[in-house]
């Protein structure tokens, strides 16, 4: 049922393929061990009955806080996987973790972020003061998990990043295996829709928050000439039906538009001197396009061209090693469109081996967040080094 045997030096991580929620939770706790843990992070396939899984995890881990989200695929100790429950334990000897639930994110106000950040930092400071053995020279990072269909990521991540000042932040949007019906975050023994969880993680271990993408801009431009920003829908590109004009610009005029095509032919927007992918979620019956991120009339988009994703990943791992040494654990948020592209190009097994080699655990997401930005088609996360 379970995953790989723990490496002696690695932080605890596990995957369960058990059929039932109770078996999966029990299997996960057995693999992670007895800790003691300050918190447990889980990524769960949407096939599990949520109420039963939340109850089972609470029963298995007792007073230890468990938080997480639903996925569009998981990354376990052996690489990419599906229909599983993946978990990471934060040992109390090395970590202090405090979390907060943000409800009703579709009505989130920027002013809410100040109170949330202050509460998290106050609780972190109290927890650090109460530790039996202090964390010497400790530093903090924040992780955000948010309903991937709430269309609230930009507002929440920007406000939280500004409120948390010098704390590096990363995260991702929960998934539901490309059904685009409902996504959930887990906090305090319950799954919540239209919500987010933010965790403030403090450790004396070295760490670095990162983001990478394997696309560069081309000379093929398009202007959004009709849009419904609240629903992230583009109706017109270059004064033509959006789906039809996009297909023409990527050389697929008249062909059905599928997630695989969107994965292979993303569009990018230039912000602050850098290009950021703006991924397309789906084409609608009226030939409009629904995006995974904020979009508006007048925005100039550029068709992107891919570079080798495996070489790009290898370069990222080299830069991480240069900064913190060989990581004990990488928490990774990988856009689902990256995984679809890897499958299409028969690179999934190669990348899975790379993920396992570098101790990556995480999930496939509907969007990623890094510091103050909501981005798409990236691999984003935190690498945590040795003591």
Coordinates of C-alpha atoms in Angstrom, one line a residue:
X1 CA 0.0 0.0 0.0
X2 CA 2.8 2.3 0.9
X3 CA 5.7 4.2 -0.7
X4 CA 9.4 4.0 -0.3
X5 CA 11.5 3.3 2.7
X6 CA 12.6 6.5 4.4
X7 CA 16.2 7.6 3.6
X8 CA 18.1 8.0 6.8
X9 CA 18.9 11.7 6.3
X10 CA 15.6 12.7 4.5
X11 CA 12.7 14.5 6.2
X12 CA 9.8 12.1 6.6
X13 CA 7.6 11.8 3.5
X14 CA 5.3 9.0 2.4
X15 CA 2.7 8.0 -0.2
X16 CA -0.3 5.6 0.3
X17 CA -2.2 3.9 -2.5
X18 CA -4.7 2.3 -0.1
X19 CA -8.3 2.2 -1.3
X20 CA -10.1 3.6 1.7
X21 CA -9.6 6.8 3.5
X22 CA -9.0 5.1 6.9
X23 CA -6.5 2.7 5.4
X24 CA -4.7 5.5 3.6
X25 CA -4.5 7.6 6.8
X26 CA -3.2 4.7 8.8
X27 CA -0.7 3.8 6.1
X28 CA 0.6 7.3 5.9
X29 CA 1.1 7.6 9.7
X30 CA 2.9 4.3 9.8
X31 CA 5.3 5.4 7.0
X32 CA 5.9 8.8 8.5
X33 CA 6.6 7.3 11.9
X34 CA 5.9 8.6 15.4
X35 CA 7.7 11.9 15.0
X36 CA 7.1 13.8 17.2
X37 CA 5.8 16.3 14.5
X38 CA 4.9 19.9 14.8
X39 CA 2.6 19.5 11.8
X40 CA 1.8 17.2 8.9
X41 CA 1.1 18.3 5.3
X42 CA -1.0 16.1 3.0
X43 CA -1.9 16.2 -0.7
X44 CA -4.9 14.0 -1.5
X45 CA -6.4 12.7 -4.7
X46 CA -10.1 13.9 -5.0
X47 CA -11.2 10.2 -5.1
X48 CA -11.2 10.0 -1.3
X49 CA -14.4 10.7 0.6
X50 CA -13.4 14.0 2.2
X51 CA -15.2 13.8 5.5
X52 CA -13.9 10.3 6.2
X53 CA -10.4 11.2 5.2
X54 CA -10.4 14.3 7.4
X55 CA -11.7 12.2 10.3
X56 CA -9.2 9.5 9.7
X57 CA -6.2 11.8 9.6
X58 CA -7.3 13.5 12.8
X59 CA -7.6 10.2 14.5
X60 CA -4.2 8.9 13.3
X61 CA -2.2 12.1 14.1
X62 CA -4.1 13.2 17.2
X63 CA -3.1 16.7 18.4
X64 CA -0.7 17.2 15.6
X65 CA -2.1 19.8 13.1
X66 CA -2.8 18.3 9.6
X67 CA -3.3 20.6 6.7
X68 CA -3.3 20.2 2.9
X69 CA -5.4 20.2 -0.2
X70 CA -6.9 18.2 -3.0
X71 CA -4.9 17.7 -6.2
X72 CA -4.8 17.2 -10.0
X73 CA -2.1 14.5 -9.3
X74 CA 0.5 14.0 -6.6
X75 CA 4.2 13.9 -6.4
X76 CA 5.3 11.1 -3.9
X77 CA 8.7 9.9 -2.9
X78 CA 8.9 7.9 -6.1
X79 CA 7.9 10.8 -8.4
X80 CA 4.6 11.5 -10.2
X81 CA 1.6 9.5 -9.0
X82 CA -2.2 9.6 -9.1
X83 CA -5.1 8.6 -6.9
X84 CA -2.9 8.6 -3.8
X85 CA -2.4 10.3 -0.4
X86 CA 1.0 11.9 0.0
X87 CA 2.3 13.3 3.3
X88 CA 5.2 15.1 4.8
X89 CA 6.0 15.3 8.5
X90 CA 7.7 18.4 10.0
X91 CA 9.7 17.1 13.0
X92 CA 9.3 19.2 16.1
X93 CA 13.0 19.1 16.7
X94 CA 13.6 21.2 13.6
X95 CA 10.4 23.0 12.8
X96 CA 7.7 25.3 14.3
X97 CA 4.6 25.5 12.2
X98 CA 1.5 27.7 12.7
X99 CA -1.4 27.7 10.3
X100 CA -4.5 29.8 9.6
X101 CA -7.7 29.2 7.6
X102 CA -8.9 32.0 5.3
X103 CA -12.6 31.5 4.7
X104 CA -14.7 33.0 1.9
X105 CA -11.7 33.9 -0.3
X106 CA -14.0 35.2 -3.0
X107 CA -14.7 38.1 -0.7
X108 CA -11.2 38.5 0.6
X109 CA -10.3 42.1 1.3
X110 CA -6.7 43.4 1.2
X111 CA -7.1 44.7 4.7
X112 CA -7.7 41.2 6.0
X113 CA -4.1 40.2 5.3
X114 CA -2.7 42.5 8.0
X115 CA -4.7 40.7 10.7
X116 CA -3.9 37.3 9.4
X117 CA -0.1 38.0 9.1
X118 CA 0.0 39.6 12.6
X119 CA -1.8 36.6 14.1
X120 CA 0.5 34.1 12.4
X121 CA 3.6 35.9 13.5
X122 CA 2.4 36.4 17.1
X123 CA 1.6 32.7 17.4
X124 CA 4.9 31.8 15.8
X125 CA 6.8 33.9 18.3
X126 CA 4.9 32.4 21.2
X127 CA 5.5 28.9 19.9
X128 CA 9.2 29.6 19.5
X129 CA 9.4 31.0 23.1
X130 CA 7.8 27.9 24.5
X131 CA 10.1 25.4 22.8
X132 CA 12.1 23.2 25.2
X133 CA 15.1 23.5 23.0
X134 CA 15.4 26.8 21.1
X135 CA 15.8 27.0 17.3
X136 CA 19.1 28.7 16.8
X137 CA 19.3 31.3 14.0
X138 CA 15.9 30.2 12.7
X139 CA 14.1 31.8 9.7
X140 CA 10.6 31.5 8.3
X141 CA 8.8 30.9 5.0
X142 CA 5.1 30.8 4.3
X143 CA 3.1 28.3 2.2
X144 CA -0.3 29.1 0.8
X145 CA -2.8 26.5 -0.4
X146 CA -6.0 27.9 -2.0
X147 CA -9.2 26.8 -3.7
X148 CA -8.1 26.5 -7.3
X149 CA -11.5 27.5 -8.7
X150 CA -12.1 30.5 -6.5
X151 CA -10.5 32.9 -8.9
X152 CA -9.1 34.7 -5.8
X153 CA -5.4 33.8 -5.9
X154 CA -4.1 37.2 -7.2
X155 CA -5.8 39.2 -4.4
X156 CA -4.9 36.8 -1.6
X157 CA -1.2 36.1 -2.5
X158 CA -0.4 39.8 -3.2
X159 CA -2.0 41.0 0.0
X160 CA -0.4 38.3 2.2
X161 CA 3.0 38.8 0.6
X162 CA 2.9 42.5 1.4
X163 CA 1.6 42.0 4.9
X164 CA 4.3 39.4 5.7
X165 CA 7.1 41.8 4.6
X166 CA 10.4 39.8 4.5
X167 CA 8.9 36.3 4.7
X168 CA 9.3 34.4 1.4
X169 CA 6.0 32.9 0.3
X170 CA 5.1 30.1 -2.2
X171 CA 2.1 28.0 -2.8
X172 CA -0.4 26.6 -5.2
X173 CA -4.1 26.2 -6.2
X174 CA -5.8 23.0 -5.2
X175 CA -7.0 20.7 -8.0
X176 CA -9.7 18.1 -8.7
X177 CA -8.1 15.9 -11.5
X178 CA -9.2 18.3 -14.3
X179 CA -12.9 18.0 -13.5
X180 CA -13.0 21.8 -12.7
X181 CA -16.0 21.3 -10.4
X182 CA -14.8 21.8 -6.8
X183 CA -11.5 22.0 -5.0
X184 CA -10.7 21.9 -1.3
X185 CA -8.2 22.8 1.4
X186 CA -7.8 20.8 4.6
X187 CA -7.5 22.5 8.0
X188 CA -8.4 21.7 11.6
X189 CA -10.0 18.4 10.7
X190 CA -12.2 19.6 7.9
X191 CA -12.1 20.1 4.1
X192 CA -13.1 23.6 3.1
X193 CA -14.2 25.1 -0.3
X194 CA -13.8 28.7 -1.2
X195 CA -11.0 28.9 1.3
X196 CA -7.2 29.0 1.8
X197 CA -4.7 27.7 4.3
X198 CA -1.5 29.7 5.0
X199 CA 1.3 28.0 7.0
X200 CA 4.2 29.9 8.6
X201 CA 7.1 27.5 8.9
X202 CA 10.1 28.3 11.0
X203 CA 13.3 26.3 10.9
X204 CA 17.0 26.5 11.6
X205 CA 17.7 24.4 8.5
X206 CA 18.8 26.3 5.3
X207 CA 16.0 26.7 2.7
X208 CA 15.3 28.6 -0.5
X209 CA 12.0 29.4 -2.2
X210 CA 12.2 28.9 -6.0
X211 CA 10.3 29.1 -9.2
X212 CA 11.2 27.9 -12.7
X213 CA 9.5 27.7 -16.1
X214 CA 10.7 26.2 -19.4
X215 CA 9.3 28.7 -21.9
X216 CA 10.6 31.7 -23.7
X217 CA 8.7 34.3 -25.7
X218 CA 8.3 34.3 -29.5
X219 CA 7.5 37.1 -31.9
X220 CA 3.8 36.0 -32.2
X221 CA 1.7 38.6 -30.4
X222 CA -2.0 38.9 -29.6
X223 CA -4.1 41.5 -27.9
X224 CA -7.1 40.7 -25.7
X225 CA -9.9 42.8 -27.3
X226 CA -12.8 41.3 -25.4
X227 CA -12.8 39.8 -21.9
X228 CA -14.8 39.1 -18.8
X229 CA -12.2 39.6 -16.1
X230 CA -14.3 38.5 -13.2
X231 CA -14.7 35.0 -14.8
X232 CA -11.2 35.0 -16.3
X233 CA -12.8 34.6 -19.8
X234 CA -11.3 36.0 -23.0
X235 CA -14.0 36.4 -25.7
X236 CA -11.9 38.1 -28.4
X237 CA -8.2 38.1 -29.4
X238 CA -7.2 40.6 -32.2
X239 CA -10.9 41.3 -32.7
X240 CA -11.6 37.7 -33.6
X241 CA -13.2 34.8 -31.6
X242 CA -10.5 34.0 -29.0
X243 CA -10.3 30.2 -29.5
X244 CA -10.2 30.5 -33.3
X245 CA -7.5 33.2 -33.3
X246 CA -5.4 31.4 -30.7
X247 CA -5.5 28.2 -32.8
X248 CA -4.4 30.2 -35.9
X249 CA -1.5 31.8 -34.1
X250 CA -0.2 28.5 -32.8
X251 CA -0.5 26.9 -36.2
X252 CA -3.5 24.7 -35.4
X253 CA -6.2 26.5 -37.3
X254 CA -9.4 24.5 -37.3
X255 CA -8.2 21.8 -34.9
X256 CA -10.0 21.0 -31.6
X257 CA -8.4 22.7 -28.7
X258 CA -7.5 20.4 -25.8
X259 CA -5.5 20.7 -22.5
X260 CA -2.6 19.1 -24.3
X261 CA -2.5 21.9 -26.9
X262 CA -2.7 24.5 -24.1
X263 CA 0.1 22.8 -22.3
X264 CA 2.3 22.7 -25.4
X265 CA 1.5 26.3 -26.6
X266 CA 1.1 28.6 -23.6
X267 CA 0.9 32.4 -23.8
X268 CA 3.0 34.7 -21.7
X269 CA 2.7 38.3 -20.5
X270 CA 5.5 40.7 -19.6
X271 CA 5.4 42.0 -16.0
X272 CA 8.2 43.9 -14.4
X273 CA 10.7 43.0 -17.1
X274 CA 10.0 39.3 -16.9
X275 CA 7.7 37.0 -18.9
X276 CA 5.0 35.0 -17.0
X277 CA 2.9 32.2 -18.4
X278 CA -0.9 32.8 -18.5
X279 CA -2.3 29.3 -18.9
X280 CA -5.5 28.5 -20.7
X281 CA -7.9 26.2 -18.8
X282 CA -10.4 25.4 -21.5
X283 CA -12.2 26.5 -24.7
X284 CA -15.9 27.2 -24.3
X285 CA -18.8 26.5 -26.7
X286 CA -18.8 30.1 -27.9
X287 CA -15.1 29.9 -28.8
X288 CA -14.1 32.0 -25.8
X289 CA -11.2 30.9 -23.6
X290 CA -11.2 30.4 -19.9
X291 CA -7.8 31.1 -18.2
X292 CA -6.3 29.8 -15.0
X293 CA -5.3 33.4 -13.9
X294 CA -6.3 37.0 -14.1
X295 CA -6.9 38.4 -17.6
X296 CA -8.3 41.7 -18.9
X297 CA -8.9 43.7 -22.1
X298 CA -5.9 45.4 -23.6
X299 CA -3.3 42.9 -22.3
X300 CA -0.7 41.9 -24.9
X301 CA 0.0 38.2 -24.9
X302 CA 2.8 36.4 -26.6
X303 CA 2.9 32.8 -27.8
X304 CA 5.6 31.0 -25.9
X305 CA 8.1 28.5 -27.1
X306 CA 9.3 25.7 -25.0
X307 CA 12.8 24.7 -24.0
X308 CA 13.9 21.3 -22.7
X309 CA 12.0 20.9 -19.4
X310 CA 14.4 18.2 -18.1
X311 CA 17.5 20.4 -18.7
X312 CA 15.6 23.3 -17.1
X313 CA 14.9 21.2 -14.0
X314 CA 18.5 20.0 -13.8
X315 CA 19.6 23.7 -13.9
X316 CA 17.3 24.5 -11.1
X317 CA 18.6 21.6 -9.0
X318 CA 22.2 22.8 -9.6
X319 CA 21.3 26.3 -8.4
X320 CA 19.6 24.9 -5.3
X321 CA 22.6 22.8 -4.4
X322 CA 24.9 25.8 -4.9
X323 CA 22.7 27.8 -2.4
X324 CA 21.9 25.3 0.4
X325 CA 23.7 22.1 -0.5
X326 CA 21.9 18.8 -1.3
X327 CA 18.3 19.2 -0.1
X328 CA 16.7 16.9 2.4
X329 CA 13.3 17.7 1.0
X330 CA 11.8 19.8 -1.7
X331 CA 8.1 20.8 -1.4
X332 CA 7.1 21.2 -5.0
X333 CA 4.0 22.7 -6.7
X334 CA 3.9 21.6 -10.3
X335 CA 1.4 23.0 -12.7
X336 CA -0.9 20.3 -14.1
X337 CA -0.2 21.6 -17.6
X338 CA 3.5 20.8 -17.2
X339 CA 2.6 17.2 -16.3
X340 CA 0.4 16.9 -19.4
X341 CA 3.2 18.2 -21.6
X342 CA 5.6 15.7 -20.1
X343 CA 3.2 12.9 -20.8
X344 CA 2.7 14.1 -24.4
X345 CA 6.5 14.3 -25.0
X346 CA 7.1 10.9 -23.3
X347 CA 9.2 12.6 -20.6
X348 CA 7.1 11.7 -17.6
X349 CA 9.2 8.7 -16.4
X350 CA 12.4 10.7 -16.9
X351 CA 11.1 13.6 -14.8
X352 CA 9.7 11.3 -12.2
X353 CA 13.1 9.8 -11.7
X354 CA 14.6 13.3 -11.3
X355 CA 11.9 14.2 -8.8
X356 CA 12.6 11.1 -6.7
X357 CA 16.4 11.6 -6.9
X358 CA 16.1 15.1 -5.5
X359 CA 13.5 14.2 -2.8
X360 CA 10.6 16.2 -4.2
X361 CA 7.2 15.7 -2.7
X362 CA 4.1 17.8 -3.6
X363 CA 1.3 17.9 -6.1
X364 CA 0.0 19.0 -9.5
X365 CA -1.8 22.3 -9.2
X366 CA -4.2 24.7 -11.1
X367 CA -1.8 27.6 -10.6
X368 CA 1.2 28.5 -8.4
X369 CA 2.1 31.4 -6.2
X370 CA 5.5 32.8 -5.5
X371 CA 6.0 35.9 -3.2
X372 CA 3.3 38.3 -4.5
X373 CA 2.4 36.7 -7.8
X374 CA 0.0 34.1 -9.0
X375 CA 1.6 32.3 -12.0
X376 CA 1.0 29.3 -14.3
X377 CA 2.9 26.5 -15.9
X378 CA 5.7 26.7 -13.4
X379 CA 7.4 24.4 -10.9
X380 CA 7.4 26.4 -7.6
X381 CA 8.3 25.4 -4.1
X382 CA 10.8 25.4 -1.2
X383 CA 14.0 23.4 -0.9
X384 CA 15.0 22.5 2.6
X385 CA 18.6 21.6 3.4
X386 CA 20.3 19.6 6.1
X387 CA 21.0 20.7 9.6

